[in-house]
Amino acid sequence: MKNRFFSGMVVAILGLLIILVPVWIFPPCSEVIETAAGNMRMKCFWSGQAEIGIGFLILCGGALLIVFKSPLIRLGLSVMLSLIGVLGILIPTLLIGGCEMATMPCRMTTFPALIILNLLMGGFSAANALHLWRQNKKP
Amino acid sequence: MLCISGGRIKNHRKACMDRKPLSTVNIALINLKRKPLRTGGLILLVSLFAFTLFGGTVLSKSLENGLSNLSKRMGADILAVPYGYEADVQSALLRGEPSTFYFEAAITEKIAGVEGVQNVSPQLYIATLNAGCCSYPIQLIGFEPETDFIIQPWMSNFLDHPLADGEIVIGNSLNAQVGQKLIFFNQTFLIVARLDKTGMGFDTSVFMNLSTAKQMARESERMKAHPVAENADLISSVMVEIKDGYDVKEVANAILQAYAGEGVHVVVAKNMISDISGSLRGLTTYIFTLAGVLWVLAVGVLIIVFAITLNGRKREFSIYRVLGAPRSKLAKLILCESSLISLFGTVGGIIAATLVVFPFSTYISSLLEYPYLQPSYGTLLAVAVVSSLVSFAVGPLASAYSAIKIGRCEIYTAMRENE
């Protein structure tokens, strides 16, 4: 019970932080680019939006880790969460990206914070999965 | 047969099969697990110290490195700028803050005629409105490739021809490659070179020859009135290199006396660097004082905690002795517990500092507003090793007294004390 609650809470808090980073803690660049087709938001804004979704998914995953008692379900959830962590890192670095200049708010604060949080969450979930798997292997 | 099973010490053959051996490290680990709050608090204290020491040292080294790079690469001894814009040229140089200030280009020749002046090179600063890469303004700097002794020595790749019209050199923090094209004010420019990392404002600036910069100013006129578009004979600053044997201050005074009436003011590079150096000394002293206070605090708290818990654990230690553990084993156990606390705290603190100092280096440098250049990997590794050793020493040092005391304790007295 203690381990279940602890692991679920850690994941849920990290998920909440992933949501809060682009929304409130370190918002990405808010400026719009003027083009012939009208005003366009910068890439980093959409990276932030995607991370909000990922954060919500992680938050739910954390809650489910607390709710489910079966170690196998929690093992599956932890593996999934660690993969979501990888996705969370790939969004600002590869899949969507952000501004080109290193001194832009997204590159200075938003992305490093998101990468660190996703890294911590992914690493923690992978460790939890390993722990549950080893526990499950015991006779 | 003694062994550790399910987090407890057991004396049963069946329970001991495939279980952990009863080594000092394993017993110490169990003892630490038994008091999670106390262990967590002590680990947190050591990690706070390790974080401050490692993070603070990297910060201080990066600022030192940035400053030494600035003084090495400044090139110019004196910067001549329009009167009232001395602070602007410093913020453009140190932080790349887009600035626009101008005076007559003829001043370059006049300064070249002052006694003691060896080289002069004009520069023209233009701030963009919208760049192709982003929508934040960046500093565009026009320079004269024939006379320049500031920008070209910093180029990371060799340029076999003077910078032609339509060609640009980009700062190291701009995420574009040589051979790529960038658009400013609806004009396409070819990137022909990239500067080395400077830790200064030049990292976020774009450089071009004077005629291209003037052309860009004319293009920018469509969006916003620009003084250079109205008068092509304007420049922003003159970089001055003095001859050997001449005093910088005397030459600067001579320039000031001769041309102050024409709105010229001078910034002596050495003074600028020594001002920054003074501020950095204060910051470094603050960081190391904080680390020192934390170290003393960590050692002090650990000494108190080990001394207090030792009294409460005398019975436990007596049982170890009754079970056949020699005195040295008890001393080793105390040292092992404190070393494990130190180890976990050190690793945690260094990892936490690594996750803050490196990914957020640009943000930190923008907050500090000083030249910031991370040291080489070798220096960083050396800092990490020294910080780890100093931080790790906290535990064994703090528990040494308790370890010696428990080694001298008699079983009978210890057992009776707790009755």
PDB file of C-alpha atoms in Angstrom, chain B residues 153-325:
ATOM      1  CA  PRO B 153      39.320  36.493 -35.344  1.00  0.00           C
ATOM      2  CA  TRP B 154      36.339  34.767 -33.616  1.00  0.00           C
ATOM      3  CA  MET B 155      35.081  32.937 -36.683  1.00  0.00           C
ATOM      4  CA  SER B 156      35.044  29.178 -36.177  1.00  0.00           C
ATOM      5  CA  ASN B 157      35.623  28.477 -39.853  1.00  0.00           C
ATOM      6  CA  PHE B 158      38.162  30.118 -42.137  1.00  0.00           C
ATOM      7  CA  LEU B 159      36.720  32.620 -44.577  1.00  0.00           C
ATOM      8  CA  ASP B 160      38.912  32.884 -47.691  1.00  0.00           C
ATOM      9  CA  HIS B 161      37.445  36.219 -48.821  1.00  0.00           C
ATOM     10  CA  PRO B 162      36.357  39.453 -47.151  1.00  0.00           C
ATOM     11  CA  LEU B 163      32.681  39.389 -46.173  1.00  0.00           C
ATOM     12  CA  ALA B 164      30.800  40.322 -49.363  1.00  0.00           C
ATOM     13  CA  ASP B 165      27.435  42.061 -49.734  1.00  0.00           C
ATOM     14  CA  GLY B 166      24.556  39.738 -48.844  1.00  0.00           C
ATOM     15  CA  GLU B 167      26.772  37.497 -46.719  1.00  0.00           C
ATOM     16  CA  ILE B 168      26.419  37.235 -42.958  1.00  0.00           C
ATOM     17  CA  VAL B 169      28.250  35.736 -39.996  1.00  0.00           C
ATOM     18  CA  ILE B 170      26.076  34.448 -37.151  1.00  0.00           C
ATOM     19  CA  GLY B 171      26.616  34.247 -33.394  1.00  0.00           C
ATOM     20  CA  ASN B 172      27.048  30.835 -31.821  1.00  0.00           C
ATOM     21  CA  SER B 173      23.612  30.731 -30.149  1.00  0.00           C
ATOM     22  CA  LEU B 174      21.705  31.128 -33.421  1.00  0.00           C
ATOM     23  CA  ASN B 175      20.502  27.742 -34.534  1.00  0.00           C
ATOM     24  CA  ALA B 176      21.469  27.914 -38.210  1.00  0.00           C
ATOM     25  CA  GLN B 177      24.292  26.387 -40.220  1.00  0.00           C
ATOM     26  CA  VAL B 178      26.921  27.792 -42.571  1.00  0.00           C
ATOM     27  CA  GLY B 179      25.508  27.674 -46.117  1.00  0.00           C
ATOM     28  CA  GLN B 180      21.926  28.223 -44.944  1.00  0.00           C
ATOM     29  CA  LYS B 181      19.976  31.384 -45.766  1.00  0.00           C
ATOM     30  CA  LEU B 182      18.270  33.745 -43.319  1.00  0.00           C
ATOM     31  CA  ILE B 183      15.706  36.427 -44.093  1.00  0.00           C
ATOM     32  CA  PHE B 184      15.801  39.852 -42.469  1.00  0.00           C
ATOM     33  CA  PHE B 185      13.505  42.667 -43.595  1.00  0.00           C
ATOM     34  CA  ASN B 186      12.434  40.601 -46.599  1.00  0.00           C
ATOM     35  CA  GLN B 187      16.049  40.238 -47.785  1.00  0.00           C
ATOM     36  CA  THR B 188      17.769  36.866 -48.013  1.00  0.00           C
ATOM     37  CA  PHE B 189      21.281  36.555 -46.611  1.00  0.00           C
ATOM     38  CA  LEU B 190      23.764  33.701 -46.924  1.00  0.00           C
ATOM     39  CA  ILE B 191      25.467  32.475 -43.766  1.00  0.00           C
ATOM     40  CA  VAL B 192      29.172  32.147 -44.579  1.00  0.00           C
ATOM     41  CA  ALA B 193      30.618  31.750 -41.090  1.00  0.00           C
ATOM     42  CA  ARG B 194      29.747  31.185 -37.487  1.00  0.00           C
ATOM     43  CA  LEU B 195      31.467  32.654 -34.451  1.00  0.00           C
ATOM     44  CA  ASP B 196      32.940  30.539 -31.665  1.00  0.00           C
ATOM     45  CA  LYS B 197      31.047  30.576 -28.380  1.00  0.00           C
ATOM     46  CA  THR B 198      31.937  33.823 -26.630  1.00  0.00           C
ATOM     47  CA  GLY B 199      29.589  33.843 -23.626  1.00  0.00           C
ATOM     48  CA  MET B 200      28.814  37.458 -24.554  1.00  0.00           C
ATOM     49  CA  GLY B 201      26.092  39.274 -26.427  1.00  0.00           C
ATOM     50  CA  PHE B 202      27.834  38.463 -29.703  1.00  0.00           C
ATOM     51  CA  ASP B 203      26.484  34.897 -29.378  1.00  0.00           C
ATOM     52  CA  THR B 204      23.022  36.153 -30.335  1.00  0.00           C
ATOM     53  CA  SER B 205      24.087  38.784 -32.894  1.00  0.00           C
ATOM     54  CA  VAL B 206      24.352  38.670 -36.679  1.00  0.00           C
ATOM     55  CA  PHE B 207      27.303  40.320 -38.441  1.00  0.00           C
ATOM     56  CA  MET B 208      27.617  41.747 -41.952  1.00  0.00           C
ATOM     57  CA  ASN B 209      29.669  44.298 -43.832  1.00  0.00           C
ATOM     58  CA  LEU B 210      28.789  47.982 -43.524  1.00  0.00           C
ATOM     59  CA  SER B 211      27.176  48.323 -46.952  1.00  0.00           C
ATOM     60  CA  THR B 212      24.885  45.333 -46.301  1.00  0.00           C
ATOM     61  CA  ALA B 213      23.968  46.776 -42.896  1.00  0.00           C
ATOM     62  CA  LYS B 214      23.094  50.123 -44.517  1.00  0.00           C
ATOM     63  CA  GLN B 215      21.044  48.332 -47.158  1.00  0.00           C
ATOM     64  CA  MET B 216      19.210  46.508 -44.370  1.00  0.00           C
ATOM     65  CA  ALA B 217      18.527  49.801 -42.601  1.00  0.00           C
ATOM     66  CA  ARG B 218      16.987  51.120 -45.817  1.00  0.00           C
ATOM     67  CA  GLU B 219      14.805  47.998 -46.093  1.00  0.00           C
ATOM     68  CA  SER B 220      13.705  48.376 -42.490  1.00  0.00           C
ATOM     69  CA  GLU B 221      12.504  51.893 -43.302  1.00  0.00           C
ATOM     70  CA  ARG B 222       9.367  50.310 -44.826  1.00  0.00           C
ATOM     71  CA  MET B 223       8.288  49.218 -41.365  1.00  0.00           C
ATOM     72  CA  LYS B 224       9.834  51.847 -39.144  1.00  0.00           C
ATOM     73  CA  ALA B 225      11.797  55.070 -39.741  1.00  0.00           C
ATOM     74  CA  HIS B 226      15.528  54.418 -39.447  1.00  0.00           C
ATOM     75  CA  PRO B 227      18.211  57.144 -39.060  1.00  0.00           C
ATOM     76  CA  VAL B 228      20.701  55.193 -41.229  1.00  0.00           C
ATOM     77  CA  ALA B 229      18.190  55.081 -44.097  1.00  0.00           C
ATOM     78  CA  GLU B 230      18.041  58.900 -44.020  1.00  0.00           C
ATOM     79  CA  ASN B 231      21.778  59.406 -43.640  1.00  0.00           C
ATOM     80  CA  ALA B 232      24.101  56.661 -44.889  1.00  0.00           C
ATOM     81  CA  ASP B 233      27.110  58.290 -43.214  1.00  0.00           C
ATOM     82  CA  LEU B 234      26.223  57.119 -39.736  1.00  0.00           C
ATOM     83  CA  ILE B 235      27.961  54.533 -37.558  1.00  0.00           C
ATOM     84  CA  SER B 236      27.347  53.345 -34.008  1.00  0.00           C
ATOM     85  CA  SER B 237      30.791  52.906 -32.516  1.00  0.00           C
ATOM     86  CA  VAL B 238      34.481  52.954 -33.322  1.00  0.00           C
ATOM     87  CA  MET B 239      36.693  50.177 -31.965  1.00  0.00           C
ATOM     88  CA  VAL B 240      40.132  51.548 -31.155  1.00  0.00           C
ATOM     89  CA  GLU B 241      43.366  49.624 -30.720  1.00  0.00           C
ATOM     90  CA  ILE B 242      46.283  51.608 -29.296  1.00  0.00           C
ATOM     91  CA  LYS B 243      49.972  51.372 -30.132  1.00  0.00           C
ATOM     92  CA  ASP B 244      52.345  49.542 -27.796  1.00  0.00           C
ATOM     93  CA  GLY B 245      53.912  51.785 -25.184  1.00  0.00           C
ATOM     94  CA  TYR B 246      50.959  54.162 -24.979  1.00  0.00           C
ATOM     95  CA  ASP B 247      48.732  54.427 -21.916  1.00  0.00           C
ATOM     96  CA  VAL B 248      45.094  53.553 -22.633  1.00  0.00           C
ATOM     97  CA  LYS B 249      43.760  56.206 -20.281  1.00  0.00           C
ATOM     98  CA  GLU B 250      45.903  58.926 -21.849  1.00  0.00           C
ATOM     99  CA  VAL B 251      44.775  58.004 -25.364  1.00  0.00           C
ATOM    100  CA  ALA B 252      41.130  57.842 -24.189  1.00  0.00           C
ATOM    101  CA  ASN B 253      41.489  61.279 -22.600  1.00  0.00           C
ATOM    102  CA  ALA B 254      43.051  62.635 -25.775  1.00  0.00           C
ATOM    103  CA  ILE B 255      40.072  61.360 -27.831  1.00  0.00           C
ATOM    104  CA  LEU B 256      37.646  62.788 -25.308  1.00  0.00           C
ATOM    105  CA  GLN B 257      39.344  66.179 -25.193  1.00  0.00           C
ATOM    106  CA  ALA B 258      39.500  66.460 -28.959  1.00  0.00           C
ATOM    107  CA  TYR B 259      36.023  65.193 -29.880  1.00  0.00           C
ATOM    108  CA  ALA B 260      33.755  65.448 -26.831  1.00  0.00           C
ATOM    109  CA  GLY B 261      32.295  68.545 -28.455  1.00  0.00           C
ATOM    110  CA  GLU B 262      31.194  66.390 -31.402  1.00  0.00           C
ATOM    111  CA  GLY B 263      29.235  64.088 -29.101  1.00  0.00           C
ATOM    112  CA  VAL B 264      31.910  61.403 -28.733  1.00  0.00           C
ATOM    113  CA  HIS B 265      32.352  59.518 -25.504  1.00  0.00           C
ATOM    114  CA  VAL B 266      34.767  56.699 -24.723  1.00  0.00           C
ATOM    115  CA  VAL B 267      34.525  53.406 -22.851  1.00  0.00           C
ATOM    116  CA  VAL B 268      37.857  51.953 -21.731  1.00  0.00           C
ATOM    117  CA  ALA B 269      37.651  48.175 -22.144  1.00  0.00           C
ATOM    118  CA  LYS B 270      39.929  47.473 -19.157  1.00  0.00           C
ATOM    119  CA  ASN B 271      37.714  49.556 -16.854  1.00  0.00           C
ATOM    120  CA  MET B 272      34.616  47.747 -18.082  1.00  0.00           C
ATOM    121  CA  ILE B 273      36.259  44.368 -17.440  1.00  0.00           C
ATOM    122  CA  SER B 274      37.557  45.378 -14.000  1.00  0.00           C
ATOM    123  CA  ASP B 275      34.058  46.625 -13.038  1.00  0.00           C
ATOM    124  CA  ILE B 276      32.581  43.229 -13.968  1.00  0.00           C
ATOM    125  CA  SER B 277      35.476  41.458 -12.257  1.00  0.00           C
ATOM    126  CA  GLY B 278      34.733  43.370  -9.023  1.00  0.00           C
ATOM    127  CA  SER B 279      31.077  42.315  -9.103  1.00  0.00           C
ATOM    128  CA  LEU B 280      32.043  38.701  -9.836  1.00  0.00           C
ATOM    129  CA  ARG B 281      34.429  38.617  -6.876  1.00  0.00           C
ATOM    130  CA  GLY B 282      31.517  39.592  -4.635  1.00  0.00           C
ATOM    131  CA  LEU B 283      29.318  36.875  -6.115  1.00  0.00           C
ATOM    132  CA  THR B 284      32.029  34.202  -5.818  1.00  0.00           C
ATOM    133  CA  THR B 285      32.704  35.167  -2.185  1.00  0.00           C
ATOM    134  CA  TYR B 286      28.983  34.878  -1.467  1.00  0.00           C
ATOM    135  CA  ILE B 287      28.744  31.426  -3.093  1.00  0.00           C
ATOM    136  CA  PHE B 288      31.733  30.005  -1.222  1.00  0.00           C
ATOM    137  CA  THR B 289      30.656  31.566   2.089  1.00  0.00           C
ATOM    138  CA  LEU B 290      27.262  29.914   1.685  1.00  0.00           C
ATOM    139  CA  ALA B 291      28.928  26.582   0.834  1.00  0.00           C
ATOM    140  CA  GLY B 292      31.237  26.948   3.875  1.00  0.00           C
ATOM    141  CA  VAL B 293      28.316  27.692   6.202  1.00  0.00           C
ATOM    142  CA  LEU B 294      26.406  24.702   4.829  1.00  0.00           C
ATOM    143  CA  TRP B 295      29.437  22.440   5.254  1.00  0.00           C
ATOM    144  CA  VAL B 296      29.876  23.459   8.896  1.00  0.00           C
ATOM    145  CA  LEU B 297      26.113  23.090   9.413  1.00  0.00           C
ATOM    146  CA  ALA B 298      26.059  19.607   7.834  1.00  0.00           C
ATOM    147  CA  VAL B 299      29.070  18.388   9.856  1.00  0.00           C
ATOM    148  CA  GLY B 300      27.654  19.964  13.049  1.00  0.00           C
ATOM    149  CA  VAL B 301      24.188  18.437  12.640  1.00  0.00           C
ATOM    150  CA  LEU B 302      25.616  15.022  11.801  1.00  0.00           C
ATOM    151  CA  ILE B 303      27.926  15.115  14.861  1.00  0.00           C
ATOM    152  CA  ILE B 304      24.952  15.962  17.107  1.00  0.00           C
ATOM    153  CA  VAL B 305      22.658  13.363  15.500  1.00  0.00           C
ATOM    154  CA  PHE B 306      25.244  10.578  15.736  1.00  0.00           C
ATOM    155  CA  ALA B 307      26.135  11.486  19.329  1.00  0.00           C
ATOM    156  CA  ILE B 308      22.457  11.485  20.397  1.00  0.00           C
ATOM    157  CA  THR B 309      21.492   8.306  18.552  1.00  0.00           C
ATOM    158  CA  LEU B 310      24.572   6.541  19.856  1.00  0.00           C
ATOM    159  CA  ASN B 311      23.241   6.800  23.396  1.00  0.00           C
ATOM    160  CA  GLY B 312      19.885   5.363  22.341  1.00  0.00           C
ATOM    161  CA  ARG B 313      21.560   2.530  20.450  1.00  0.00           C
ATOM    162  CA  LYS B 314      23.942   1.300  23.138  1.00  0.00           C
ATOM    163  CA  ARG B 315      21.812  -1.765  23.795  1.00  0.00           C
ATOM    164  CA  GLU B 316      21.763  -2.593  20.091  1.00  0.00           C
ATOM    165  CA  PHE B 317      25.547  -2.340  19.898  1.00  0.00           C
ATOM    166  CA  SER B 318      25.903  -4.492  23.014  1.00  0.00           C
ATOM    167  CA  ILE B 319      23.837  -7.204  21.322  1.00  0.00           C
ATOM    168  CA  TYR B 320      26.163  -7.085  18.307  1.00  0.00           C
ATOM    169  CA  ARG B 321      29.067  -7.560  20.710  1.00  0.00           C
ATOM    170  CA  VAL B 322      27.307 -10.467  22.464  1.00  0.00           C
ATOM    171  CA  LEU B 323      26.719 -12.044  19.036  1.00  0.00           C
ATOM    172  CA  GLY B 324      30.453 -11.940  18.466  1.00  0.00           C
ATOM    173  CA  ALA B 325      31.055  -8.668  16.645  1.00  0.00           C
TER     174      ALA B 325
END
